XYZ file of N, CA and C in Angstrom:
636
model
N 49.604 67.672 72.167
C 50.886 67.783 71.165
C 51.817 67.913 72.119
N 52.946 67.634 71.435
C 53.927 68.131 71.727
C 55.077 69.430 71.977
N 55.479 69.669 72.656
C 56.197 70.963 72.495
C 57.552 70.636 71.688
N 58.209 72.059 71.232
C 59.415 72.130 70.342
C 60.331 71.372 71.144
N 60.320 72.000 72.298
C 61.290 71.457 73.059
C 61.732 69.532 73.151
N 60.574 69.255 73.574
C 60.138 67.541 73.467
C 60.377 66.817 72.288
N 60.034 67.757 71.433
C 60.497 67.042 69.913
C 61.810 66.904 69.510
N 62.577 68.055 69.818
C 64.036 68.614 69.489
C 64.493 67.152 70.765
N 64.528 67.173 71.703
C 64.865 65.865 72.142
C 64.702 64.681 72.253
N 63.573 64.419 71.520
C 63.116 63.013 71.316
C 63.736 62.812 69.634
N 64.185 63.653 69.068
C 64.772 63.289 67.947
C 66.262 63.557 68.257
N 66.813 63.891 69.177
C 68.265 63.842 69.310
C 68.451 65.393 68.921
N 67.971 66.210 68.185
C 68.144 67.301 67.428
C 68.888 68.713 68.355
N 69.940 68.705 68.177
C 70.495 70.206 69.153
C 70.123 71.370 68.694
N 68.906 71.717 68.785
C 68.567 72.693 68.596
C 67.676 72.524 70.304
N 67.434 71.661 70.797
C 66.737 71.630 72.298
C 68.119 71.808 72.986
N 67.460 70.526 74.513
C 68.082 70.402 75.672
C 69.336 70.085 75.321
N 69.976 69.321 73.899
C 71.521 68.935 74.109
C 72.528 70.218 73.439
N 71.592 71.230 73.408
C 72.869 72.239 72.847
C 72.365 73.729 72.993
N 71.267 74.027 71.882
C 71.285 75.484 71.707
C 69.852 75.999 72.513
N 68.882 74.907 72.443
C 67.611 75.993 73.491
C 66.911 76.482 71.945
N 66.992 76.785 70.967
C 66.448 77.356 70.031
C 64.692 77.515 70.150
N 64.585 75.963 71.056
C 62.889 76.213 71.112
C 62.549 77.223 71.912
N 63.120 78.094 72.494
C 62.766 79.398 73.630
C 62.661 80.431 72.261
N 63.140 80.229 71.363
C 62.509 81.522 70.082
C 61.730 80.854 69.547
N 61.766 80.312 68.703
C 60.806 79.059 67.803
C 59.731 78.630 68.307
N 59.175 78.081 69.557
C 57.798 77.705 70.205
C 57.280 79.267 70.096
N 57.044 79.939 70.742
C 56.408 81.557 70.667
C 55.881 81.537 69.280
N 56.875 81.640 68.185
C 56.330 82.251 67.182
C 55.985 81.135 66.187
N 56.069 80.056 66.368
C 55.367 79.022 65.735
C 54.331 78.162 66.103
N 53.773 78.200 67.277
C 53.047 77.773 68.085
C 51.432 78.182 67.254
N 50.997 79.638 66.766
C 49.984 79.578 66.425
C 49.761 79.719 64.797
N 50.670 78.957 64.117
C 50.413 78.697 62.980
C 51.353 77.639 62.625
N 50.878 76.415 63.669
C 51.458 74.934 63.211
C 50.575 74.292 62.434
N 49.533 74.484 62.360
C 48.500 73.783 61.889
C 48.058 74.138 60.205
N 48.600 75.049 59.708
C 48.639 75.912 58.561
C 49.649 74.691 57.764
N 49.118 75.028 56.133
C 49.676 74.347 55.117
C 51.259 75.136 54.889
N 51.790 75.310 55.515
C 53.230 76.473 55.010
C 54.169 75.156 54.239
N 54.798 76.335 53.700
C 56.079 75.765 53.129
C 57.458 75.829 53.717
N 58.008 74.776 54.448
C 59.341 75.227 55.355
C 60.334 74.320 54.469
N 61.586 75.548 54.155
C 62.769 75.184 53.744
C 63.831 75.080 55.177
N 64.512 74.074 55.267
C 65.787 73.825 55.884
C 67.082 73.609 54.980
N 67.866 74.391 55.330
C 68.808 74.415 54.849
C 70.109 73.511 55.788
N 70.692 72.655 55.130
C 71.267 71.329 56.073
C 70.383 70.734 56.954
N 70.642 69.244 56.477
C 69.833 68.038 56.753
C 70.828 67.402 57.792
N 72.348 67.248 57.572
C 72.733 66.378 58.292
C 72.005 64.845 58.234
N 71.796 64.331 59.697
C 71.293 63.152 60.121
C 69.410 63.266 59.599
N 68.942 64.593 59.539
C 67.412 64.622 59.491
C 66.951 65.056 60.871
N 67.815 65.272 61.744
C 66.774 64.948 63.207
C 65.352 66.348 63.284
N 65.834 67.082 62.861
C 65.241 68.542 62.722
C 64.228 68.161 61.469
N 64.289 67.983 60.760
C 63.454 67.430 59.649
C 62.243 66.936 60.215
N 62.487 65.827 60.454
C 61.688 65.045 61.668
C 60.756 65.526 62.617
N 61.679 66.106 63.403
C 61.128 67.241 64.317
C 59.855 68.301 63.680
N 60.109 69.001 62.506
C 59.147 69.996 61.562
C 57.933 69.310 61.224
N 58.586 67.723 60.479
C 57.109 66.898 59.942
C 56.108 66.818 61.039
N 56.018 66.415 62.425
C 55.849 66.556 63.627
C 55.088 67.499 64.315
N 56.025 68.222 64.039
C 55.342 69.955 64.342
C 54.236 70.456 63.673
N 54.816 70.617 62.776
C 53.938 71.035 61.318
C 53.010 69.948 60.522
N 51.827 69.352 60.857
C 51.138 68.098 60.583
C 50.266 68.707 59.230
N 50.860 69.641 58.537
C 49.869 69.705 57.330
C 50.781 70.734 56.448
N 51.985 70.569 57.081
C 53.377 71.400 56.562
C 54.056 70.350 55.328
N 54.526 71.517 53.914
C 55.607 70.399 53.478
C 56.989 70.922 53.576
N 57.601 69.987 54.285
C 59.221 70.198 54.542
C 60.034 70.249 52.565
N 60.772 71.230 52.860
C 62.011 71.094 51.727
C 63.586 70.954 52.221
N 64.034 70.802 51.947
C 65.872 71.028 52.338
C 66.706 70.238 51.261
N 67.314 71.544 51.357
C 68.758 71.292 50.708
C 70.354 71.508 51.315
N 71.235 70.347 50.613
C 72.399 70.175 51.361
C 73.011 69.805 50.652
N 74.339 69.174 50.586
C 75.174 68.598 49.873
C 75.703 67.606 50.353
N 74.877 67.091 50.901
C 75.244 65.331 51.346
C 76.572 64.963 52.093
N 77.556 65.686 52.264
C 78.830 65.431 52.054
C 79.261 64.276 53.680
N 78.477 64.405 54.290
C 78.416 63.788 55.649
C 77.779 62.611 55.744
N 76.310 62.983 55.319
C 75.422 61.727 55.731
C 74.857 61.457 54.126
N 74.642 60.521 53.693
C 74.525 60.305 52.106
C 72.750 60.753 52.296
N 72.115 61.269 51.189
C 70.820 61.119 51.179
C 69.907 59.796 51.463
N 70.370 58.572 50.567
C 69.600 57.970 50.650
C 69.752 57.058 52.307
N 70.768 57.562 53.116
C 70.928 56.932 54.290
C 69.694 57.485 55.160
N 69.158 58.769 54.744
C 68.161 59.638 55.603
C 66.663 59.015 55.509
N 66.246 58.483 56.318
C 65.202 57.916 56.108
C 64.126 59.037 55.795
N 64.090 59.771 56.790
C 63.148 61.054 56.758
C 63.060 61.635 55.584
N 63.915 61.865 54.610
C 63.623 62.097 53.344
C 62.834 61.442 52.421
N 62.393 60.150 52.627
C 61.804 59.306 51.848
C 60.208 59.803 52.206
N 59.727 60.558 52.876
C 58.341 60.725 54.008
C 58.298 61.697 52.463
N 56.084 61.369 52.625
C 55.853 61.972 51.082
C 55.478 63.596 51.463
N 55.911 64.150 52.396
C 55.759 65.585 52.870
C 56.870 65.738 52.709
N 57.984 65.305 52.539
C 59.475 66.114 52.170
C 60.086 66.014 51.058
N 60.657 66.910 50.299
C 61.158 67.266 48.943
C 62.466 67.639 49.261
N 63.601 67.035 48.739
C 65.308 67.655 48.754
C 65.869 67.912 47.412
N 66.285 68.595 47.431
C 67.842 68.945 46.553
C 69.001 68.866 46.570
N 70.319 68.113 46.177
C 71.470 68.218 46.668
C 72.273 69.433 46.002
N 72.395 70.459 46.488
C 73.021 71.642 45.911
C 73.867 72.202 47.398
N 74.581 72.596 46.649
C 75.558 74.438 47.681
C 74.800 75.323 47.796
N 74.219 75.977 48.762
C 73.542 77.004 48.820
C 74.286 78.046 48.460
N 75.336 77.981 48.761
C 76.108 79.318 48.362
C 76.533 79.553 46.949
N 76.031 78.342 46.175
C 76.408 78.651 44.819
C 75.175 79.468 43.763
N 75.676 80.628 42.935
C 75.115 81.112 42.477
C 74.051 80.405 41.555
N 74.414 78.944 41.399
C 73.765 78.199 40.413
C 72.204 77.744 41.317
N 71.922 78.061 42.724
C 71.239 77.762 43.592
C 69.728 78.240 43.359
N 69.518 79.170 42.493
C 67.984 80.123 42.055
C 67.234 79.226 41.072
N 68.483 78.443 39.746
C 68.178 78.103 39.213
C 67.565 76.566 38.988
N 68.295 76.243 40.502
C 68.226 74.418 40.962
C 66.654 74.391 41.325
N 66.710 75.571 42.355
C 65.111 75.644 42.801
C 64.039 75.738 42.170
N 63.907 76.714 40.975
C 63.248 76.843 40.269
C 62.621 75.632 39.514
N 63.878 75.024 38.819
C 63.857 73.707 38.072
C 63.027 72.828 39.281
N 63.604 72.477 40.388
C 62.528 71.373 41.229
C 61.501 71.577 41.791
N 61.238 73.159 42.039
C 60.378 73.595 43.020
C 59.625 74.741 42.344
N 58.601 75.018 40.964
C 58.615 75.825 40.399
C 57.191 76.839 41.086
N 57.532 77.926 40.780
C 56.767 78.584 41.708
C 56.938 78.566 43.088
N 57.993 78.183 43.558
C 57.893 77.935 45.324
C 57.832 79.102 46.259
N 57.367 79.431 47.261
C 57.940 80.595 48.128
C 57.689 79.821 49.311
N 58.493 80.199 50.264
C 58.951 79.561 51.528
C 57.852 80.378 52.516
N 57.652 79.642 53.644
C 56.724 80.958 54.846
C 57.664 80.995 55.596
N 58.779 79.538 55.613
C 60.008 79.582 56.981
C 61.052 79.146 56.445
N 62.329 79.377 56.193
C 63.567 79.172 55.976
C 64.515 79.390 57.369
N 64.956 78.363 57.764
C 65.924 78.047 58.742
C 67.501 77.502 58.456
N 68.312 78.690 58.079
C 69.605 78.126 57.932
C 70.476 77.554 58.848
N 70.646 76.103 58.660
C 71.078 75.769 59.442
C 72.601 74.804 58.733
N 72.749 75.832 57.583
C 74.412 75.297 56.961
C 75.097 75.392 57.726
N 76.344 75.873 56.749
C 77.492 76.769 57.101
C 77.079 77.899 58.020
N 78.239 78.027 59.550
C 77.994 78.607 59.669
C 78.950 80.350 59.906
N 79.824 79.806 59.065
C 80.472 81.271 58.970
C 80.157 82.221 58.122
N 80.353 83.448 58.332
C 79.715 84.018 57.891
C 80.397 84.696 56.172
N 80.762 84.434 55.301
C 80.783 84.213 54.238
C 79.710 83.316 53.264
N 79.265 82.347 54.141
C 78.338 80.863 53.523
C 77.295 81.790 53.832
N 77.041 82.328 55.184
C 75.654 82.969 55.663
C 75.396 83.741 54.892
N 76.159 84.765 53.967
C 75.940 85.633 53.421
C 75.260 85.593 52.235
N 76.070 84.318 51.179
C 75.740 84.329 50.056
C 74.315 83.297 50.305
N 74.192 82.410 51.033
C 72.949 81.428 51.179
C 71.739 82.563 51.368
N 72.181 83.959 52.062
C 71.049 84.322 52.089
C 70.624 85.049 51.048
N 71.592 85.868 50.113
C 71.194 86.365 48.879
C 70.704 85.443 47.643
N 71.065 84.289 47.913
C 70.284 82.811 46.811
C 68.928 82.793 47.366
N 68.310 82.451 49.019
C 67.512 82.053 49.561
C 66.413 83.060 49.613
N 66.920 84.167 49.893
C 65.636 85.031 50.624
C 64.615 85.289 49.302
N 65.197 85.646 48.651
C 64.363 85.557 47.066
C 62.537 84.788 47.155
N 63.356 83.810 47.880
C 61.935 82.618 47.622
C 61.052 82.665 49.040
N 61.339 83.530 49.712
C 60.959 83.959 51.120
C 59.248 84.501 50.676
N 58.563 84.174 51.382
C 56.963 84.570 50.958
C 56.978 86.442 51.588
N 56.068 86.793 51.388
C 55.602 88.126 51.820
C 55.616 88.703 53.100
N 54.699 87.155 53.782
C 54.500 87.311 54.806
C 55.549 85.983 56.470
N 56.448 85.278 55.132
C 57.298 84.543 55.770
C 58.786 85.156 56.850
N 59.060 84.308 57.402
C 60.324 84.696 58.181
C 61.617 83.670 57.871
N 62.787 84.141 57.696
C 63.888 83.677 57.676
C 64.828 83.847 58.716
N 65.656 82.594 59.447
C 66.290 82.490 60.457
C 67.429 81.694 60.154
N 68.345 82.440 60.520
C 69.889 81.981 60.632
C 70.268 81.842 61.758
N 70.845 80.530 61.997
C 70.825 79.912 62.988
C 72.527 79.970 63.066
N 73.123 79.949 64.528
C 74.347 79.777 64.937
C 75.262 81.166 64.778
N 75.025 82.078 64.526
C 75.829 83.641 63.860
C 76.439 84.067 64.885
N 77.870 84.019 64.773
C 79.039 84.674 66.429
C 78.780 85.816 65.587
N 78.859 86.864 66.532
C 79.075 88.114 66.577
C 80.394 88.661 66.570
N 81.219 88.870 65.971
C 82.432 89.375 66.060
C 83.290 90.712 66.739
N 81.873 91.046 66.899
C 81.767 92.964 67.453
C 81.650 92.431 68.952
N 81.893 91.376 69.760
C 81.841 91.347 71.377
C 83.125 90.256 71.142
N 83.455 91.072 72.577
C 85.198 90.548 72.429
C 84.882 89.355 72.845
N 83.875 88.369 74.199
C 84.068 86.895 74.643
C 83.539 86.236 73.638
N 82.866 86.877 72.259
C 82.929 85.729 71.026
C 84.087 85.554 70.236
N 84.904 86.642 70.264
C 86.063 86.130 68.980
C 86.837 85.426 70.514
N 86.805 84.935 71.950
C 87.734 84.652 72.383
C 87.256 83.296 72.585
N 85.419 83.078 72.249
C 84.813 81.787 72.530
C 85.400 80.809 71.376
N 85.476 81.873 70.125
C 85.840 81.189 68.805
C 87.350 80.734 68.960
N 87.994 81.218 69.353
C 89.716 80.986 69.454
C 89.597 79.510 70.772
N 88.472 79.362 71.483
C 88.613 78.198 72.059
C 88.232 77.215 71.822
N 86.635 77.213 71.225
C 86.153 75.996 70.694
C 86.623 75.274 69.386
N 86.862 74.062 69.827
C 87.769 73.263 68.928
C 87.126 73.195 67.532
N 85.693 73.253 67.386
C 85.394 73.275 65.787
C 85.745 74.865 64.665
N 84.918 75.732 65.659
C 85.284 77.090 65.755
C 86.517 77.542 65.203
N 87.716 77.056 66.188
C 89.021 77.285 65.635
C 89.592 76.824 64.667
N 89.168 75.612 64.118
C 89.577 75.417 62.965
C 89.322 76.011 61.857
N 87.809 76.889 62.103
C 87.565 77.727 60.765
C 87.562 79.193 61.535
N 88.728 79.825 62.315
C 88.623 81.097 63.101
C 88.866 82.099 61.460
N 89.480 81.438 60.348
C 89.962 82.365 59.382
C 88.410 83.064 58.318
N 87.294 81.978 58.589
C 86.614 82.279 58.295
C 85.202 83.815 59.063
N 86.122 84.048 59.947
C 85.632 84.275 61.422
C 85.947 85.902 61.504
N 85.214 87.072 61.271
C 86.084 88.430 61.753
C 85.235 89.137 62.174
N 85.888 90.609 62.628
C 84.874 91.564 62.587
C 84.339 92.283 61.091
N 85.554 92.234 59.976
C 85.300 92.480 58.730
C 84.038 91.929 57.825
N 84.256 90.447 58.204
C 82.950 89.446 57.488
C 81.782 89.688 58.378
N 81.987 89.567 59.929
C 81.109 89.974 60.435
C 79.610 91.311 59.931
N 80.954 92.260 59.518
C 80.257 93.769 58.911
C 79.216 93.627 57.894
N 80.350 92.460 57.059
C 79.775 92.820 55.527
C 78.483 91.663 55.368
N 78.647 91.048 56.370
C 77.498 89.727 56.058
C 75.976 90.396 56.856
N 76.182 91.678 57.424
C 74.786 92.323 58.383
C 74.659 93.538 57.529
N 75.531 93.797 56.923
C 75.276 94.590 55.410
C 74.508 94.486 54.773
N 74.819 93.291 54.163
C 74.018 92.338 52.811
C 72.716 92.271 53.575
N 72.685 91.846 54.981
C 71.745 91.312 54.944
C 70.382 92.348 55.329
N 71.053 93.588 55.784
C 69.885 94.803 56.117
C 69.774 95.261 54.575
N 70.755 95.027 53.611
C 70.474 96.023 52.934
C 69.263 95.196 51.755
N 68.821 93.881 52.106
C 67.745 92.840 51.313
C 66.847 93.113 51.935
N 66.574 93.464 52.793
C 65.260 93.254 54.335
C 64.244 94.680 53.826
N 63.002 94.671 53.480
C 62.334 95.903 52.886
C 61.814 96.661 53.723
N 61.434 95.692 55.451
C 60.994 96.736 56.378
C 61.683 96.815 57.226
N 61.821 95.804 57.818
C 62.761 95.348 59.224
C 63.313 93.892 59.310
N 64.236 94.170 60.133
C 65.078 92.753 60.158
C 65.427 92.983 62.013
N 65.393 91.978 62.539
C 65.160 91.405 63.816
C 66.698 90.754 64.016
N 67.370 91.012 65.160
C 68.202 90.512 65.602
C 68.189 89.694 66.861
N 67.754 88.424 67.178
C 67.292 87.715 68.665
C 68.486 86.625 69.002
N 68.371 87.030 70.362
C 69.993 86.200 70.913
C 69.307 85.159 71.345
N 70.083 84.154 71.161
C 69.846 82.955 71.999
C 70.999 82.715 72.713
N 70.567 82.175 74.371
C 71.693 81.908 75.101
C 71.312 80.435 75.594
N 72.334 79.767 74.656
C 72.083 77.780 74.460
C 72.870 77.617 75.833
N 73.734 78.171 76.512
C 74.163 77.648 77.738
C 73.894 78.191 78.854
N 72.707 79.150 78.835
C 72.411 79.410 80.206
C 73.581 80.565 81.239
N 74.954 80.631 80.155
C 76.090 81.361 80.946
C 76.717 82.471 80.083
N 76.573 82.278 78.879
C 77.088 83.677 78.111
C 76.484 83.023 76.553
N 76.370 84.514 76.198
C 75.603 84.812 74.547
C 77.143 84.434 73.984
N 76.953 83.240 73.376
C 77.928 83.167 72.590
C 77.732 83.247 70.993
N 75.943 82.980 70.638
C 75.948 82.991 68.939
C 74.249 83.287 69.083
N 74.069 84.056 67.988
C 72.535 84.236 67.895
C 71.571 83.118 66.368
N 70.290 83.652 66.572
C 69.470 83.283 65.445
C 68.988 84.653 65.069
N 69.321 85.188 63.924
C 68.999 86.306 63.414
C 67.623 85.811 62.721
N 66.513 86.896 62.774
C 65.453 86.527 62.104
C 65.590 87.787 61.268
N 65.045 87.592 59.705
C 64.474 88.324 58.682
C 63.017 88.181 57.994
N 62.586 89.317 58.609
C 61.374 89.482 57.323
C 61.017 90.740 56.902
N 60.300 90.288 55.679
C 60.037 91.470 54.359
C 59.052 92.330 55.114
């Protein structure tokens, strides 16, 4: 069976060698449960590369997806037509999301939630508030590409990275602290802040793992 890194690279997903190397975090945590009949939610689809990876790596899982499909139309993403994939078009930061999830997928609880949607702090916070209640009791909620404004070199990175610089008004120490306070207030027992080193040079972003 292929590793997550091999699958990320095979499907051209930036969670692998192309950029983030998130396989270093996910592979050790997912390998023991990869054959279980899981419900997996991914927030943010883009071209569907990571959805294809989850389908291949978790052969007995059902994959759920939420996106606003403003970059790539849903009908143009072939993997969304797979019989094990379910999706809805919705803004995960909107207060109406819970109702949309309950309507589309009644009584659903997710074993894994991966937030690969909008990466700025207010969006992460609102998405978490809306989606965390749908996490199963033993599930894990992963937030990708989180930038810690408490670290000076991260703030400097945001001012030099072309995409992040355009979004710089959505990143600040105050917004980081508000987001982190909100996340910790919603956890029952503990939460884990896991560092990801995507470039082997500098810690410029995090994955946050939240469990109940």
